[in-house]
Coordinates of C-alpha atoms in Angstrom, one line a residue:
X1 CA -3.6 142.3 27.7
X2 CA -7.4 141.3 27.5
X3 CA -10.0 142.9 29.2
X4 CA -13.8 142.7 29.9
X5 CA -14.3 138.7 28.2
X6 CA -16.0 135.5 29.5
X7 CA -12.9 133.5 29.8
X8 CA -14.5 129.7 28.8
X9 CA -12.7 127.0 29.9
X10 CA -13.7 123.0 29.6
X11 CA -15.0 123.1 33.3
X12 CA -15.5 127.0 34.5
X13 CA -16.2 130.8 32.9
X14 CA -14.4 133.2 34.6
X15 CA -15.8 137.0 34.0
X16 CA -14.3 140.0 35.0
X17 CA -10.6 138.8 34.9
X18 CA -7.8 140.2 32.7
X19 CA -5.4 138.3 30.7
X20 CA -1.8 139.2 31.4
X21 CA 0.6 138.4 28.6
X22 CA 4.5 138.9 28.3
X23 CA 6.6 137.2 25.9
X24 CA 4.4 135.2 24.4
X25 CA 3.0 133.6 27.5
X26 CA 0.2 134.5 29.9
X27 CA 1.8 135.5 32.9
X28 CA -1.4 136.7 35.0
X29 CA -5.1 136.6 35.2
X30 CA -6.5 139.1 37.8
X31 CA -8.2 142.2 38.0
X32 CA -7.6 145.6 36.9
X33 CA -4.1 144.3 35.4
X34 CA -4.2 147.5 33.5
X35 CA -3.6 150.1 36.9
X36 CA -0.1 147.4 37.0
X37 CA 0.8 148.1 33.6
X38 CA -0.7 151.0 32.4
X39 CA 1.3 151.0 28.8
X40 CA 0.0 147.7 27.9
X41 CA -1.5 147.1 24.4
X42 CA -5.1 146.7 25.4
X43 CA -7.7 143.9 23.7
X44 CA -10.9 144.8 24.5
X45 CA -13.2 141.5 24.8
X46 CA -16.6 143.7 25.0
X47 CA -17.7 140.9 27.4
X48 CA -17.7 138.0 24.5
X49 CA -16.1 134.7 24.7
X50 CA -12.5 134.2 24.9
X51 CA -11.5 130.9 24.1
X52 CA -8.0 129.2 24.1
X53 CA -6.8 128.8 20.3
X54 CA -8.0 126.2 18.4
X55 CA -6.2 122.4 18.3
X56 CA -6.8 121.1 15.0
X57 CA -5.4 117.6 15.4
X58 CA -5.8 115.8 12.3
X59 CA -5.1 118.1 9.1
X60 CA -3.2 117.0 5.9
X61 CA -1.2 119.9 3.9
X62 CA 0.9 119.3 0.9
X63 CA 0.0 115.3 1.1
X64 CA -0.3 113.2 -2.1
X65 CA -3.9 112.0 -1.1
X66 CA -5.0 116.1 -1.4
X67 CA -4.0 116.5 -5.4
X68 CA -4.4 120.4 -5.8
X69 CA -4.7 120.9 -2.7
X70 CA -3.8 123.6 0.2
X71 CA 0.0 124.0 1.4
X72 CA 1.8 125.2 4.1
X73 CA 1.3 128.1 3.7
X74 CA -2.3 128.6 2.2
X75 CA -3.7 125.7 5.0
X76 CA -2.2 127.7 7.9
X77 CA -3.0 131.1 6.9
X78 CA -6.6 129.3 6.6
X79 CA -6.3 128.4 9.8
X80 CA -5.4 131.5 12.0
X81 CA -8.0 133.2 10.2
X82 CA -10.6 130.6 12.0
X83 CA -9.8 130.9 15.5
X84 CA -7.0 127.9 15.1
X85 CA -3.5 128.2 16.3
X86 CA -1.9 124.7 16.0
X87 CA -2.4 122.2 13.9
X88 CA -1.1 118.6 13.5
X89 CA -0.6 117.5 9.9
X90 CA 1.0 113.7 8.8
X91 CA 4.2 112.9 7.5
X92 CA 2.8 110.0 5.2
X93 CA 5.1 106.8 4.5
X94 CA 4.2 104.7 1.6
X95 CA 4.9 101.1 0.7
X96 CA 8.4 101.4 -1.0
X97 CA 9.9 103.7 1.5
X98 CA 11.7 101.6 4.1
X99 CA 12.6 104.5 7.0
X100 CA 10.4 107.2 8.2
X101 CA 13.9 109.6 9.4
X102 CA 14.1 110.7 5.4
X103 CA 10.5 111.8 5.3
X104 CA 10.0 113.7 8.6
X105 CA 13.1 115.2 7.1
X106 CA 11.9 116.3 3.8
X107 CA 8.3 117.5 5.2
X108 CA 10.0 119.1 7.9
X109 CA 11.5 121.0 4.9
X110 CA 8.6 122.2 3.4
X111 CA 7.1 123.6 6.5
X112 CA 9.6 125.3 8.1
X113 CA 9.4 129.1 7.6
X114 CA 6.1 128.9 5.8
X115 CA 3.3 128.2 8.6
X116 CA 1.1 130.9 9.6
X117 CA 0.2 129.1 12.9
X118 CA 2.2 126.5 15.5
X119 CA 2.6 123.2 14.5
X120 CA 3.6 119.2 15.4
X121 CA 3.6 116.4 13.3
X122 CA 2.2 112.8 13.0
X123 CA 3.7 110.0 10.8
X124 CA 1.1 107.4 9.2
X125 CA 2.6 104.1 9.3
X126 CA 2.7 101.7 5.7
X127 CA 5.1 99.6 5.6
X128 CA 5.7 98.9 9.9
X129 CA 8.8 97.1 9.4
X130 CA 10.7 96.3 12.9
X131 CA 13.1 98.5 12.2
X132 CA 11.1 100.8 12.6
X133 CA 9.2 100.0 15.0
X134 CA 12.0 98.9 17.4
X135 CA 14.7 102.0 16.2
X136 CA 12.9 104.8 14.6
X137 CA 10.1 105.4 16.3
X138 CA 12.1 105.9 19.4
X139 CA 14.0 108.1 17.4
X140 CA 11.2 110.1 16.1
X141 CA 9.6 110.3 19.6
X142 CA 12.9 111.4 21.8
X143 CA 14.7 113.5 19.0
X144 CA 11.9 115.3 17.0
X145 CA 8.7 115.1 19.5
X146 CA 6.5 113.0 17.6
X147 CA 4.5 111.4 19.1
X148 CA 1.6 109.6 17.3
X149 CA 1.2 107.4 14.7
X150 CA -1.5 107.3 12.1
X151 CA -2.7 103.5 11.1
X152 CA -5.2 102.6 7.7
X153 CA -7.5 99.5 7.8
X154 CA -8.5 100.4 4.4
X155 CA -7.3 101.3 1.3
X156 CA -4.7 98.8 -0.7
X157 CA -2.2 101.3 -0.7
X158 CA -2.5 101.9 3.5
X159 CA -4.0 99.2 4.7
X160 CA -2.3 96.7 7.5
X161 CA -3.0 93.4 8.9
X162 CA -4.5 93.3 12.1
X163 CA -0.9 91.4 13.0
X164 CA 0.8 94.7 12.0
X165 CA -1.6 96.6 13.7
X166 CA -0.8 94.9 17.2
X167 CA 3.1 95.4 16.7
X168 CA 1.9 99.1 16.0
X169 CA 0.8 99.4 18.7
X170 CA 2.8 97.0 21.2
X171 CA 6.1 100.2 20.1
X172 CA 3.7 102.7 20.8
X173 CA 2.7 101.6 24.5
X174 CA 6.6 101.7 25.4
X175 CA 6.8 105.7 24.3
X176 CA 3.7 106.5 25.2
X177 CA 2.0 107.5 22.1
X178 CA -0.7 107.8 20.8
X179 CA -1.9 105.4 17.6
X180 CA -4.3 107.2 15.7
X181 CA -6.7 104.2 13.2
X182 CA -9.3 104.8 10.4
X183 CA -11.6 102.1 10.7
X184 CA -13.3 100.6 8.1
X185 CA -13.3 97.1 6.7
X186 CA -11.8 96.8 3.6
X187 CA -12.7 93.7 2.4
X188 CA -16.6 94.4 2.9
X189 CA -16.0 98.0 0.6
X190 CA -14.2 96.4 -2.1
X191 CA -16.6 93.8 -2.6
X192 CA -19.5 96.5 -2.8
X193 CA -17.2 98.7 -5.0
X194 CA -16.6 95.5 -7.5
X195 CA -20.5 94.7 -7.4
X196 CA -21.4 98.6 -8.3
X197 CA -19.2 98.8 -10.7
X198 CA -20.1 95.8 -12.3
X199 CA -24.0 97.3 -12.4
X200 CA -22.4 100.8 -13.6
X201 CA -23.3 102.8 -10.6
X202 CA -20.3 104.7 -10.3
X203 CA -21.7 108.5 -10.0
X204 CA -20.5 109.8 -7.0
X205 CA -23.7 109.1 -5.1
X206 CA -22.6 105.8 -4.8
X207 CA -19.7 106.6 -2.6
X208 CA -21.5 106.6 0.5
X209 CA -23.3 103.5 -0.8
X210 CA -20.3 101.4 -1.3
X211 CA -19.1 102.9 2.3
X212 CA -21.7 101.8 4.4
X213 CA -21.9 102.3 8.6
X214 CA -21.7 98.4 9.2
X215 CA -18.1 98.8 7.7
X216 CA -17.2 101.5 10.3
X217 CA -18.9 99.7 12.8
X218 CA -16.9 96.4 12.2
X219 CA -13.2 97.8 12.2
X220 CA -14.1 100.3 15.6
X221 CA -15.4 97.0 17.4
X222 CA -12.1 95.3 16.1
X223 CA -9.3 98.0 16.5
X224 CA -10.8 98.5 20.4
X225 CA -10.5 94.3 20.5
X226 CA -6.8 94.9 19.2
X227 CA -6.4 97.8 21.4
X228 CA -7.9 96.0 24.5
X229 CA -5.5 92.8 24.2
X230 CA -2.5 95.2 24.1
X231 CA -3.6 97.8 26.8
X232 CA -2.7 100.1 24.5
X233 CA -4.2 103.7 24.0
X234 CA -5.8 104.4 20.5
X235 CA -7.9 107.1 19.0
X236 CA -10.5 106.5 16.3
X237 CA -10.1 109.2 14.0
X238 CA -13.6 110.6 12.0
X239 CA -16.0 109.1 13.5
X240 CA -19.5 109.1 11.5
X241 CA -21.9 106.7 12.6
X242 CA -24.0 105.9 15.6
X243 CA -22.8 102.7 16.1
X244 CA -19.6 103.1 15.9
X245 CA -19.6 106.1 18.2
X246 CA -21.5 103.4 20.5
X247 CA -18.2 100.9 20.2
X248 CA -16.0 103.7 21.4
X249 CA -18.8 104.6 24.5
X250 CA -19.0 100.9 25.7
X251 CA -15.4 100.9 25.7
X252 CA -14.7 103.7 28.0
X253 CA -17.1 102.7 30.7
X254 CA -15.1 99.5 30.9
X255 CA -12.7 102.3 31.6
X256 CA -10.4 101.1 28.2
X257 CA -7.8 104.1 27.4
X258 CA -10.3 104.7 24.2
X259 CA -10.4 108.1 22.7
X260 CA -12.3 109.5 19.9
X261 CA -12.8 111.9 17.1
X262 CA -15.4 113.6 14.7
X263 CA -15.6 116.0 12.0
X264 CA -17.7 118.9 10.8
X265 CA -19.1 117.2 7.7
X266 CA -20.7 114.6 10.3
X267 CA -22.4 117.1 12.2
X268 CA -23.5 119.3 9.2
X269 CA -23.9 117.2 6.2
X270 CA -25.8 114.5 4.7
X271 CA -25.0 111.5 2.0
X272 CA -27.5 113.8 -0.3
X273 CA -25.2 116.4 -0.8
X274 CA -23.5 113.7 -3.2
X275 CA -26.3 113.9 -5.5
X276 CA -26.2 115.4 -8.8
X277 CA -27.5 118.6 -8.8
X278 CA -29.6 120.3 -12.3
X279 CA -26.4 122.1 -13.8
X280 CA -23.6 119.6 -12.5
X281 CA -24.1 115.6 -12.5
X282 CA -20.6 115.8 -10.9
X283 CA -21.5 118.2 -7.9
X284 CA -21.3 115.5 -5.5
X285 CA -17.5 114.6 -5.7
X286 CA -17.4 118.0 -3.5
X287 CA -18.7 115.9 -0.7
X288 CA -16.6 112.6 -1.2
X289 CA -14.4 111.9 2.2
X290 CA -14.2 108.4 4.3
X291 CA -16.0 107.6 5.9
X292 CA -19.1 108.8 3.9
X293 CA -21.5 111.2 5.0
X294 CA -24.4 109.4 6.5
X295 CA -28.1 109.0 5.0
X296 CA -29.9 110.9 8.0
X297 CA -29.9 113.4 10.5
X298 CA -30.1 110.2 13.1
X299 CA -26.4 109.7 12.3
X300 CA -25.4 113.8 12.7
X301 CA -27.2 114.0 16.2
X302 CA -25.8 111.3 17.1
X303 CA -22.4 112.7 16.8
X304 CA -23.4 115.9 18.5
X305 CA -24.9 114.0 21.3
X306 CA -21.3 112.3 21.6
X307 CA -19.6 115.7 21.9
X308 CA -22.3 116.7 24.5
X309 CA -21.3 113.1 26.8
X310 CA -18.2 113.3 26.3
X311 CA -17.8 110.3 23.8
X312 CA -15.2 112.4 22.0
X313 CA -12.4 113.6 23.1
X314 CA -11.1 115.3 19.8
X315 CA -13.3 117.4 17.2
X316 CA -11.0 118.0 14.0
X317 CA -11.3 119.6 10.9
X318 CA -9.4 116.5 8.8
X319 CA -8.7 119.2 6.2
X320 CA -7.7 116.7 3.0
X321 CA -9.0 119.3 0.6
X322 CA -8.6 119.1 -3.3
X323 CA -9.9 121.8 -5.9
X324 CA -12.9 121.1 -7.9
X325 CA -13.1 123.3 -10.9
X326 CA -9.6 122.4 -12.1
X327 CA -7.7 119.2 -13.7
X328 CA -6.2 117.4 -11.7
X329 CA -8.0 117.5 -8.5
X330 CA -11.8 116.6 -7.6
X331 CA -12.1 116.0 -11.1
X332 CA -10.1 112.9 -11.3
X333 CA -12.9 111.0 -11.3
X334 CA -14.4 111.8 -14.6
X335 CA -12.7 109.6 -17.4
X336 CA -13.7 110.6 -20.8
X337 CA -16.1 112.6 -19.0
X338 CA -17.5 109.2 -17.3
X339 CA -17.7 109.6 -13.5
X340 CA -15.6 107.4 -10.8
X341 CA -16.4 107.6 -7.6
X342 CA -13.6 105.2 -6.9
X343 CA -11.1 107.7 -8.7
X344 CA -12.0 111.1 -6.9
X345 CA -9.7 112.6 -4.3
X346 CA -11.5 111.8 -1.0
X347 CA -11.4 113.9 1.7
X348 CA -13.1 118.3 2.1
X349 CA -11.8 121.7 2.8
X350 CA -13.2 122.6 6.3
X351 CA -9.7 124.2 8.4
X352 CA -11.0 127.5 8.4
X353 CA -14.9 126.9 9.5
X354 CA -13.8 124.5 11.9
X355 CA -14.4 126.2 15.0
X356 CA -17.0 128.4 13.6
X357 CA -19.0 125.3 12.3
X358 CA -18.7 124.2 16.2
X359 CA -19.2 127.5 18.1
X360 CA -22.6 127.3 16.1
X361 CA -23.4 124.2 18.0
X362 CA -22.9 126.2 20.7
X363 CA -25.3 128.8 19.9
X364 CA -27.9 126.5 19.2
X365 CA -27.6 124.7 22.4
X366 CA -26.5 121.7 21.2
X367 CA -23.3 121.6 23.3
X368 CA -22.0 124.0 25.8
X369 CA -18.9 126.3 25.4
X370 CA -17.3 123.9 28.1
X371 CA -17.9 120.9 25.1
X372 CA -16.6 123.1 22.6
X373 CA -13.0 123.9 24.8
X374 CA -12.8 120.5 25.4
X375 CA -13.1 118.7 22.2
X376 CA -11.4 121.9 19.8
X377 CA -8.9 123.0 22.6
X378 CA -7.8 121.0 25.9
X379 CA -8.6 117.6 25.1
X380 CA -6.5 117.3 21.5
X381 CA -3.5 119.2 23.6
X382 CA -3.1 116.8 26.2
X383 CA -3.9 113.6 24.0
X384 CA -1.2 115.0 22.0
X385 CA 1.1 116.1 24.3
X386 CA 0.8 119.6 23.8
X387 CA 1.4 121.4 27.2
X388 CA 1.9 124.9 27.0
X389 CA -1.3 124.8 24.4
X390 CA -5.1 124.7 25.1
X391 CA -5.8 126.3 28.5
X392 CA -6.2 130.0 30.2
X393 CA -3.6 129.7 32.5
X394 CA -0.2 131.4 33.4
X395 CA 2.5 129.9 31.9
X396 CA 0.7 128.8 28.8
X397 CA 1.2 129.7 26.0
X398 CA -1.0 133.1 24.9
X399 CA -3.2 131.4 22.2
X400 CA -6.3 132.8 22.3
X401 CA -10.0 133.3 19.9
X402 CA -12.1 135.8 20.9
X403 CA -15.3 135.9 19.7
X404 CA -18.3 138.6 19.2
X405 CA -20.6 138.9 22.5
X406 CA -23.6 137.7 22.1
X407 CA -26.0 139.6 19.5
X408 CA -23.1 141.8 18.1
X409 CA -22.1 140.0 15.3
X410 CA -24.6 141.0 12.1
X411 CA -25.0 137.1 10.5
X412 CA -24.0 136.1 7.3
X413 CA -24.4 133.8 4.8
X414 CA -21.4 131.5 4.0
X415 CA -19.5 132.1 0.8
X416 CA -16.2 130.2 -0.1
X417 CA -14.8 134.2 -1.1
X418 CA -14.9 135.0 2.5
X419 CA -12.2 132.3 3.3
X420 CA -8.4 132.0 3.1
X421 CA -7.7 128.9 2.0
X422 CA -6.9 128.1 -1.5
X423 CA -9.7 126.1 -2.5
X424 CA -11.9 126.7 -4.6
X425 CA -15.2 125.8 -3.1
X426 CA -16.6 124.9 1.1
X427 CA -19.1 122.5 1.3
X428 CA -20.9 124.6 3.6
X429 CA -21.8 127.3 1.2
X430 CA -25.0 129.5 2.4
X431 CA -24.9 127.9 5.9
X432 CA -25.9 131.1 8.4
X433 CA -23.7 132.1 10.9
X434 CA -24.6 134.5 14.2
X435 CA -20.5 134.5 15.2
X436 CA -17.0 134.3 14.1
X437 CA -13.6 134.5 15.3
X438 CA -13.3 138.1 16.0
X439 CA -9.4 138.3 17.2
X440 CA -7.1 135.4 16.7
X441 CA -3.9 135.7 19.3
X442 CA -0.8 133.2 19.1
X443 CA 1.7 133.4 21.6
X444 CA 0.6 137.4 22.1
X445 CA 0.3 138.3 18.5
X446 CA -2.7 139.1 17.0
X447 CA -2.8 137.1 13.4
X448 CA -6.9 138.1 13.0
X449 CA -8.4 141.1 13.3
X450 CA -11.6 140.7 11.7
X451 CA -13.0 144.1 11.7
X452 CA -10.0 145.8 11.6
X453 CA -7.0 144.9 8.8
X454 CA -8.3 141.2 8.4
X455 CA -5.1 138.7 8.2
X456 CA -2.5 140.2 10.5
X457 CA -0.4 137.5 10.7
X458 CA 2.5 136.8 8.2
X459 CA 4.1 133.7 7.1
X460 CA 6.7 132.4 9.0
X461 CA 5.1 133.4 12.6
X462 CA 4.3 129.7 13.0
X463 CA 6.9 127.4 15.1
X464 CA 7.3 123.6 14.8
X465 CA 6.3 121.6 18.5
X466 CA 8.4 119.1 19.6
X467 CA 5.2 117.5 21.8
X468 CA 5.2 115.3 24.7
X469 CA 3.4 111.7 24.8
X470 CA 0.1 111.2 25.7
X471 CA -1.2 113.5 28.7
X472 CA -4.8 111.7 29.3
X473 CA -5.2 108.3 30.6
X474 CA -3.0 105.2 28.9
X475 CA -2.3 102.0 29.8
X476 CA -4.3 100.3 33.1
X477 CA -2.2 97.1 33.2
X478 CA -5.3 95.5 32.6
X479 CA -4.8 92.3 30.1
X480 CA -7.7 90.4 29.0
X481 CA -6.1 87.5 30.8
X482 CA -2.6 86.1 31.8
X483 CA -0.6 86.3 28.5
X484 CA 1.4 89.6 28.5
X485 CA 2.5 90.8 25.6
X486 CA 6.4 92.0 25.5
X487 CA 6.2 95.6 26.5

């Protein structure tokens, strides 16, 4: 039982109402719930925040794109200890493999028994044959609750044709689920790749160079175009740029089923960070993801002023993390000690300061707590179909961060020793923060107790979600005129 917290929802904040929880579920919110059950466990709120625990949707965890990089079991632990309670990484298909029901299999494998925190999975999507599309999917959806599929318009090992796209997402409409696109145009990035190359400007700086926000800004217009012609519901994953962000507003006042998502690194970080720095003319490769971190702070209020309208609908870590100060990770892009930004390991650690990084926003006024619930909590549940997770409510599941009240908390300075992953570096090193996950609950259990014994959790606590389709808004029956497409 909870007591004496401001119970922050995405519309309301309820004060002076008690949590009830048995078995793992909340089974009342009232007051004075403790005169009922007097030999309840008691968590004492102090009058801060309680939050539902966190829903990071887009993660990756023992992938091949995250060389020396977090598993199961370091990623989850990482989690818990930052206010998170499920998370969504991909089973990834590559080119060769002809049926998905092998890999779900295998990674199914790997997770099971070793998660610190719940979790579903998403499958990215390759090599889209029809059998797949037409037997396994339906398979994957009804049998193992997956329900969303990850698509690439970059990058020669992912990328598909905007043909393949469509039949993507044509299979997807039918089972309600949710197809999930990194947009970028290829063909513009490999021509400015080849070009700095060819001028030797390969330092990781030119990363975000070769990246640039028209690229993004292309492939959103065209995946909504793809998406509009097949009614179908997508969500543009990391979104970085103004523009693009723009694409995905337009969209949904035409009341199109468009959905999107941004990061930490876009709200906190700038292209300068992949600079070299005095002592390291390879410190920026710490910074490479995709898309790039943007040249001004133009582009990171931008994407705070989308979580504010409501632009996004999902805020997630994308956790792709690779060491640094080893072989074999960041540091594949030095060859005979020549940097390649072409060759480093894209993507940052950022599971754990996730909500942290976003409760700061909070702080600061940026966004409201009802923002933050929506876009790390509610919002990423129901798009995901996720319905015992995300709310304050009897009969869901007791996930819950609670947080320091106001002014109780003495700030700190970031330092990647305070975290639990297994990384060895955060690019948000030194950045202040005023709170922090001060109790982390899943279903009942506390997992964080940061004053008290730290990491309470253990490995195994987490269960794998068979999820539900898509909960928010999908298909209108709306066609851009009168062809129909077969669904």
């Amino acid at each position: 039982m909870t007591l004496d917290g401001l119970q922050a929802s995405a519309s309301d904040i309820i004060d002076g109402q008690d949590i009830g929880i048995k078995d793992g579920k909340i089974i009342a919110l009232g007051t004075a719930l403790k005169s009922i059950s007097p030999s309840a466990t008691i968590i004492d709120a102090q009058g801060g925040y309680i939050t539902p625990g966190g829903v990071d949707s887009h993660v990756h965890l023992e992938q091949p794109n995250c060389p020396m990089g977090d598993t199961w079991e370091t990623g989850s632990r990482s989690a818990v200890c930052g206010g998170t309670t499920t998370v969504i990484p991909f089973v990834s298909q590559a080119r060769q493999h002809d049926s998905l029901l092998p890999l779900v299999e295998e990674y199914s494998a790997r997770a099971e028994g070793n998660s610190y925190c719940d979790y579903g999975l998403h499958v990215i999507l390759t090599n889209p044959t029809m059998k797949i599309l037409t037997e396994e999917i339906p398979i994957l959806a009804r049998e193992h609750g997956i329900t969303s599929v990850k698509l690439y318009m970059t990058y020669d090992p992912m990328i598909l044709r905007d043909r393949e796209i469509l039949n993507i997402m044509m299979a997807s409409r039918k089972l309600g689920m949710t197809t999930m696109i990194h947009a970028e145009n290829h063909d513009m990035i490999d021509l400015i790749i080849e070009t700095l190359e060819a001028e030797g400007k390969t330092e990781p700086y030119y990363h975000s160079v070769s990246r640039p926000k028209i690229a993004e800004a292309e492939a959103t217009y065209r995946a909504i175009s793809l998406a509009e012609l097949m009614d179908a519901p997508i969500l543009l994953v990391h979104v970085s740029s103004q523009t693009a962000a723009q694409h995905i507003r337009d969209a949904q006042t035409r009341l199109l089923p468009i959905y999107g998502e941004t990061c930490p690194q876009y709200l906190w970080l700038l292209a300068e960070r992949l600079k070299a720095t005095e002592k390291d003319h390879f410190h920026g490769a710490q910074a490479v993801c995709s898309p790039p971190l943007r040249e001004t702070s133009a582009e990171t209020d931008a994407m705070w002023r989308g979580i504010a309208n409501g632009t996004f609908t999902t805020f997630s870590s994308d956790h792709a993390a690779s060491k640094y100060h080893v072989e074999g990770g960041k540091k594949l892009g030095l060859v005979d000690g020549k940097p390649f930004f072409r060759k480093i390991p894209n993507g940052l650690p950022g599971l754990e300061t996730r909500l942290p990084l976003l409760f700061k926003g909070v702080l600061e006024s940026r966004i409201s707590i009802h923002d933050f619930v929506r876009v790390a909590c509610s919002s990423p549940a129901k798009l995901y179909g996720l319905p015992s997770k995300g709310a304050i409510l009897p009969g869901k599941d007791a996930d819950l961060c609670i947080w320091y009240p106001h002014g109780k908390m003495k700030s700190f300075s970031l330092s990647n020793d305070m975290l639990h992953h297994d990384i060895d570096y955060t690019p948000y090193e030194d950045l202040e923060f005023a709170n922090w996950p001060r109790y982390t609950i899943l279903r009942g259990k506390i997992v964080w107790d940061r004053d008290g014994e730290g990491l309470t959790g253990k490995i195994g606590d987490g269960q794998y979600i068979k999820r539900e389709g898509n909960l928010l808004p999908g298909p209108r029956n709306v066609f851009v005129n009168e062809w129909r497409p077969p669904i």
